Amino acid sequence: MTGEPKCQRPNRLASAGSRYLRQHSCDPVDWRPWGVEAFETARRLDKPLFVSVGYSSCHWCHVMQRESFSDPMVADVLNRVFVMVKVDREERPDVDSMLMRYCALASGSCGWPLNVVLTPDGKPFYVATYIPKESLVALAISLERLWRERRAEVLEVAERASAC
């Protein structure tokens, strides 16, 4: 296919049906598509999921890919801290809608890219739209510490958020 990325080591998105997901197949981020495997991996590794929802014509989605998801240093941090999940909002409007509801309740201001951090059982506890590279790295490190040192509080926030 023309316009598809060419890379040495494509990630799990290389064979995705969505063109948007395939655009992320050369990212050094260890992306997984939304699904059972991602949640099983998160439970097995005891890591939160970082779910990034976007679509192919979203300007800020492409900016975030270029600035952050294509950067090996950023990818190393994200891959260490999270199970990384990429969602095409046009392919999975159900997932987009569910996470947008949480975004609206949590922040009141939503858009794409929509980045939501979930517990391994799928309960959200952090949401943001576009995140600049430096802020993304700092956020990942902070959330890693919270997950390790203050998990009970994180799970309480996630439980309350999922009840709404």
GROMACS .gro file of N, CA, C and O in nm, residues 87-151:
model
  260
   87VAL      N    1  -0.583   0.354   1.978
   87VAL     CA    2  -0.720   0.335   1.931
   87VAL      C    3  -0.750   0.437   1.821
   87VAL      O    4  -0.721   0.556   1.837
   88ASP      N    5  -0.810   0.389   1.711
   88ASP     CA    6  -0.861   0.476   1.606
   88ASP      C    7  -1.007   0.505   1.642
   88ASP      O    8  -1.090   0.415   1.645
   89ARG      N    9  -1.037   0.630   1.670
   89ARG     CA   10  -1.173   0.665   1.714
   89ARG      C   11  -1.277   0.635   1.607
   89ARG      O   12  -1.393   0.612   1.636
   90GLU      N   13  -1.235   0.634   1.480
   90GLU     CA   14  -1.329   0.605   1.372
   90GLU      C   15  -1.356   0.454   1.361
   90GLU      O   16  -1.463   0.414   1.318
   91GLU      N   17  -1.260   0.374   1.401
   91GLU     CA   18  -1.276   0.229   1.399
   91GLU      C   19  -1.347   0.179   1.525
   91GLU      O   20  -1.420   0.080   1.522
   92ARG      N   21  -1.321   0.246   1.639
   92ARG     CA   22  -1.379   0.204   1.768
   92ARG      C   23  -1.453   0.320   1.834
   92ARG      O   24  -1.411   0.372   1.937
   93PRO      N   25  -1.566   0.363   1.775
   93PRO     CA   26  -1.641   0.473   1.837
   93PRO      C   27  -1.693   0.437   1.975
   93PRO      O   28  -1.715   0.526   2.058
   94ASP      N   29  -1.711   0.309   2.004
   94ASP     CA   30  -1.756   0.266   2.136
   94ASP      C   31  -1.652   0.299   2.243
   94ASP      O   32  -1.684   0.353   2.349
   95VAL      N   33  -1.525   0.271   2.213
   95VAL     CA   34  -1.416   0.300   2.307
   95VAL      C   35  -1.399   0.451   2.319
   95VAL      O   36  -1.387   0.505   2.430
   96ASP      N   37  -1.401   0.520   2.206
   96ASP     CA   38  -1.387   0.666   2.207
   96ASP      C   39  -1.497   0.730   2.291
   96ASP      O   40  -1.470   0.815   2.376
   97SER      N   41  -1.619   0.686   2.273
   97SER     CA   42  -1.732   0.743   2.345
   97SER      C   43  -1.720   0.719   2.496
   97SER      O   44  -1.742   0.810   2.577
   98MET      N   45  -1.682   0.597   2.534
   98MET     CA   46  -1.666   0.564   2.675
   98MET      C   47  -1.558   0.652   2.739
   98MET      O   48  -1.577   0.709   2.847
   99LEU      N   49  -1.444   0.666   2.672
   99LEU     CA   50  -1.334   0.745   2.729
   99LEU      C   51  -1.363   0.894   2.723
   99LEU      O   52  -1.320   0.969   2.812
  100MET      N   53  -1.437   0.939   2.622
  100MET     CA   54  -1.477   1.079   2.615
  100MET      C   55  -1.571   1.115   2.731
  100MET      O   56  -1.563   1.225   2.785
  101ARG      N   57  -1.659   1.023   2.768
  101ARG     CA   58  -1.748   1.049   2.884
  101ARG      C   59  -1.665   1.072   3.009
  101ARG      O   60  -1.691   1.164   3.087
  102TYR      N   61  -1.563   0.988   3.029
  102TYR     CA   62  -1.476   1.006   3.144
  102TYR      C   63  -1.403   1.140   3.134
  102TYR      O   64  -1.395   1.214   3.233
  103CYS      N   65  -1.354   1.173   3.017
  103CYS     CA   66  -1.283   1.300   2.998
  103CYS      C   67  -1.374   1.418   3.032
  103CYS      O   68  -1.333   1.509   3.103
  104ALA      N   69  -1.497   1.414   2.985
  104ALA     CA   70  -1.591   1.523   3.011
  104ALA      C   71  -1.618   1.538   3.160
  104ALA      O   72  -1.624   1.649   3.212
  105LEU      N   73  -1.632   1.426   3.229
  105LEU     CA   74  -1.657   1.431   3.373
  105LEU      C   75  -1.534   1.478   3.450
  105LEU      O   76  -1.546   1.553   3.546
  106ALA      N   77  -1.418   1.432   3.408
  106ALA     CA   78  -1.294   1.460   3.482
  106ALA      C   79  -1.241   1.601   3.457
  106ALA      O   80  -1.191   1.665   3.548
  107SER      N   81  -1.249   1.646   3.332
  107SER     CA   82  -1.184   1.773   3.302
  107SER      C   83  -1.276   1.878   3.240
  107SER      O   84  -1.243   1.996   3.240
  108GLY      N   85  -1.386   1.835   3.182
  108GLY     CA   86  -1.477   1.928   3.118
  108GLY      C   87  -1.433   1.973   2.981
  108GLY      O   88  -1.509   2.033   2.907
  109SER      N   89  -1.310   1.945   2.943
  109SER     CA   90  -1.257   1.987   2.815
  109SER      C   91  -1.196   1.865   2.746
  109SER      O   92  -1.100   1.807   2.796
  110CYS      N   93  -1.252   1.828   2.632
  110CYS     CA   94  -1.207   1.706   2.564
  110CYS      C   95  -1.166   1.735   2.421
  110CYS      O   96  -1.202   1.838   2.365
  111GLY      N   97  -1.094   1.643   2.364
  111GLY     CA   98  -1.051   1.651   2.225
  111GLY      C   99  -0.958   1.537   2.196
  111GLY      O  100  -0.944   1.443   2.273
  112TRP      N  101  -0.891   1.547   2.082
  112TRP     CA  102  -0.797   1.443   2.041
  112TRP      C  103  -0.661   1.506   2.015
  112TRP      O  104  -0.655   1.622   1.974
  113PRO      N  105  -0.558   1.433   2.042
  113PRO     CA  106  -0.558   1.297   2.092
  113PRO      C  107  -0.612   1.293   2.234
  113PRO      O  108  -0.589   1.383   2.314
  114LEU      N  109  -0.684   1.187   2.261
  114LEU     CA  110  -0.738   1.164   2.394
  114LEU      C  111  -0.651   1.058   2.459
  114LEU      O  112  -0.640   0.947   2.407
  115ASN      N  113  -0.587   1.093   2.568
  115ASN     CA  114  -0.495   1.001   2.637
  115ASN      C  115  -0.550   0.973   2.776
  115ASN      O  116  -0.568   1.064   2.856
  116VAL      N  117  -0.580   0.846   2.800
  116VAL     CA  118  -0.641   0.805   2.926
  116VAL      C  119  -0.558   0.692   2.985
  116VAL      O  120  -0.519   0.599   2.915
  117VAL      N  121  -0.532   0.701   3.115
  117VAL     CA  122  -0.459   0.596   3.184
  117VAL      C  123  -0.562   0.515   3.263
  117VAL      O  124  -0.643   0.572   3.336
  118LEU      N  125  -0.556   0.383   3.244
  118LEU     CA  126  -0.652   0.291   3.305
  118LEU      C  127  -0.580   0.191   3.394
  118LEU      O  128  -0.465   0.155   3.369
  119THR      N  129  -0.652   0.144   3.494
  119THR     CA  130  -0.602   0.031   3.573
  119THR      C  131  -0.606  -0.093   3.483
  119THR      O  132  -0.675  -0.093   3.380
  120PRO      N  133  -0.537  -0.201   3.521
  120PRO     CA  134  -0.544  -0.322   3.439
  120PRO      C  135  -0.684  -0.380   3.423
  120PRO      O  136  -0.710  -0.454   3.329
  121ASP      N  137  -0.778  -0.342   3.511
  121ASP     CA  138  -0.915  -0.388   3.494
  121ASP      C  139  -1.003  -0.286   3.421
  121ASP      O  140  -1.125  -0.298   3.418
  122GLY      N  141  -0.939  -0.185   3.360
  122GLY     CA  142  -1.009  -0.093   3.271
  122GLY      C  143  -1.074   0.028   3.333
  122GLY      O  144  -1.154   0.095   3.269
  123LYS      N  145  -1.037   0.061   3.454
  123LYS     CA  146  -1.096   0.178   3.520
  123LYS      C  147  -1.003   0.299   3.503
  123LYS      O  148  -0.885   0.292   3.536
  124PRO      N  149  -1.055   0.410   3.451
  124PRO     CA  150  -0.972   0.528   3.425
  124PRO      C  151  -0.934   0.603   3.553
  124PRO      O  152  -1.013   0.611   3.647
  125PHE      N  153  -0.811   0.657   3.553
  125PHE     CA  154  -0.772   0.741   3.667
  125PHE      C  155  -0.693   0.864   3.627
  125PHE      O  156  -0.659   0.946   3.711
  126TYR      N  157  -0.667   0.882   3.498
  126TYR     CA  158  -0.600   1.004   3.452
  126TYR      C  159  -0.642   1.027   3.308
  126TYR      O  160  -0.654   0.932   3.230
  127VAL      N  161  -0.662   1.154   3.270
  127VAL     CA  162  -0.700   1.187   3.133
  127VAL      C  163  -0.634   1.319   3.092
  127VAL      O  164  -0.617   1.410   3.174
  128ALA      N  165  -0.596   1.326   2.966
  128ALA     CA  166  -0.542   1.449   2.907
  128ALA      C  167  -0.562   1.441   2.756
  128ALA      O  168  -0.581   1.333   2.701
  129THR      N  169  -0.553   1.556   2.692
  129THR     CA  170  -0.553   1.556   2.546
  129THR      C  171  -0.406   1.563   2.503
  129THR      O  172  -0.327   1.485   2.551
  130TYR      N  173  -0.371   1.654   2.416
  130TYR     CA  174  -0.231   1.666   2.371
  130TYR      C  175  -0.140   1.687   2.493
  130TYR      O  176  -0.170   1.769   2.580
  131ILE      N  177  -0.030   1.613   2.497
  131ILE     CA  178   0.068   1.627   2.605
  131ILE      C  179   0.204   1.653   2.542
  131ILE      O  180   0.254   1.567   2.467
  132PRO      N  181   0.267   1.768   2.566
  132PRO     CA  182   0.400   1.794   2.511
  132PRO      C  183   0.500   1.688   2.560
  132PRO      O  184   0.485   1.631   2.669
  133LYS      N  185   0.602   1.666   2.482
  133LYS     CA  186   0.701   1.562   2.507
  133LYS      C  187   0.758   1.565   2.650
  133LYS      O  188   0.758   1.462   2.719
  134GLU      N  189   0.806   1.679   2.695
  134GLU     CA  190   0.867   1.688   2.827
  134GLU      C  191   0.765   1.657   2.937
  134GLU      O  192   0.794   1.592   3.036
  135SER      N  193   0.644   1.706   2.918
  135SER     CA  194   0.538   1.681   3.015
  135SER      C  195   0.498   1.534   3.016
  135SER      O  196   0.466   1.478   3.121
  136LEU      N  197   0.502   1.470   2.900
  136LEU     CA  198   0.464   1.328   2.890
  136LEU      C  199   0.562   1.241   2.968
  136LEU      O  200   0.521   1.151   3.042
  137VAL      N  201   0.690   1.269   2.954
  137VAL     CA  202   0.791   1.192   3.027
  137VAL      C  203   0.774   1.212   3.178
  137VAL      O  204   0.774   1.117   3.256
  138ALA      N  205   0.758   1.337   3.219
  138ALA     CA  206   0.740   1.367   3.362
  138ALA      C  207   0.612   1.302   3.415
  138ALA      O  208   0.610   1.247   3.526
  139LEU      N  209   0.505   1.306   3.336
  139LEU     CA  210   0.380   1.244   3.376
  139LEU      C  211   0.397   1.094   3.394
  139LEU      O  212   0.352   1.037   3.494
  140ALA      N  213   0.464   1.029   3.299
  140ALA     CA  214   0.484   0.884   3.308
  140ALA      C  215   0.560   0.847   3.435
  140ALA      O  216   0.523   0.754   3.507
  141ILE      N  217   0.664   0.922   3.465
  141ILE     CA  218   0.744   0.895   3.585
  141ILE      C  219   0.661   0.918   3.711
  141ILE      O  220   0.666   0.838   3.806
  142SER      N  221   0.580   1.024   3.714
  142SER     CA  222   0.494   1.051   3.829
  142SER      C  223   0.389   0.942   3.848
  142SER      O  224   0.365   0.896   3.959
  143LEU      N  225   0.327   0.899   3.737
  143LEU     CA  226   0.225   0.795   3.747
  143LEU      C  227   0.285   0.660   3.784
  143LEU      O  228   0.222   0.583   3.856
  144GLU      N  229   0.407   0.635   3.741
  144GLU     CA  230   0.476   0.512   3.781
  144GLU      C  231   0.495   0.511   3.933
  144GLU      O  232   0.470   0.410   3.999
  145ARG      N  233   0.537   0.623   3.987
  145ARG     CA  234   0.558   0.635   4.131
  145ARG      C  235   0.425   0.620   4.206
  145ARG      O  236   0.417   0.548   4.307
  146LEU      N  237   0.321   0.687   4.157
  146LEU     CA  238   0.189   0.674   4.221
  146LEU      C  239   0.140   0.530   4.219
  146LEU      O  240   0.089   0.481   4.320
  147TRP      N  241   0.156   0.462   4.107
  147TRP     CA  242   0.110   0.323   4.094
  147TRP      C  243   0.185   0.233   4.193
  147TRP      O  244   0.127   0.143   4.252
  148ARG      N  245   0.311   0.261   4.212
  148ARG     CA  246   0.395   0.178   4.300
  148ARG      C  247   0.374   0.213   4.448
  148ARG      O  248   0.365   0.124   4.531
  149GLU      N  249   0.366   0.342   4.481
  149GLU     CA  250   0.369   0.385   4.620
  149GLU      C  251   0.233   0.423   4.679
  149GLU      O  252   0.219   0.424   4.802
  150ARG      N  253   0.136   0.457   4.596
  150ARG     CA  254   0.006   0.502   4.647
  150ARG      C  255  -0.108   0.434   4.572
  150ARG      O  256  -0.208   0.496   4.539
  151ARG      N  257  -0.090   0.307   4.547
  151ARG     CA  258  -0.186   0.233   4.465
  151ARG      C  259  -0.327   0.237   4.522
  151ARG      O  260  -0.423   0.250   4.446
   0.00000   0.00000   0.00000
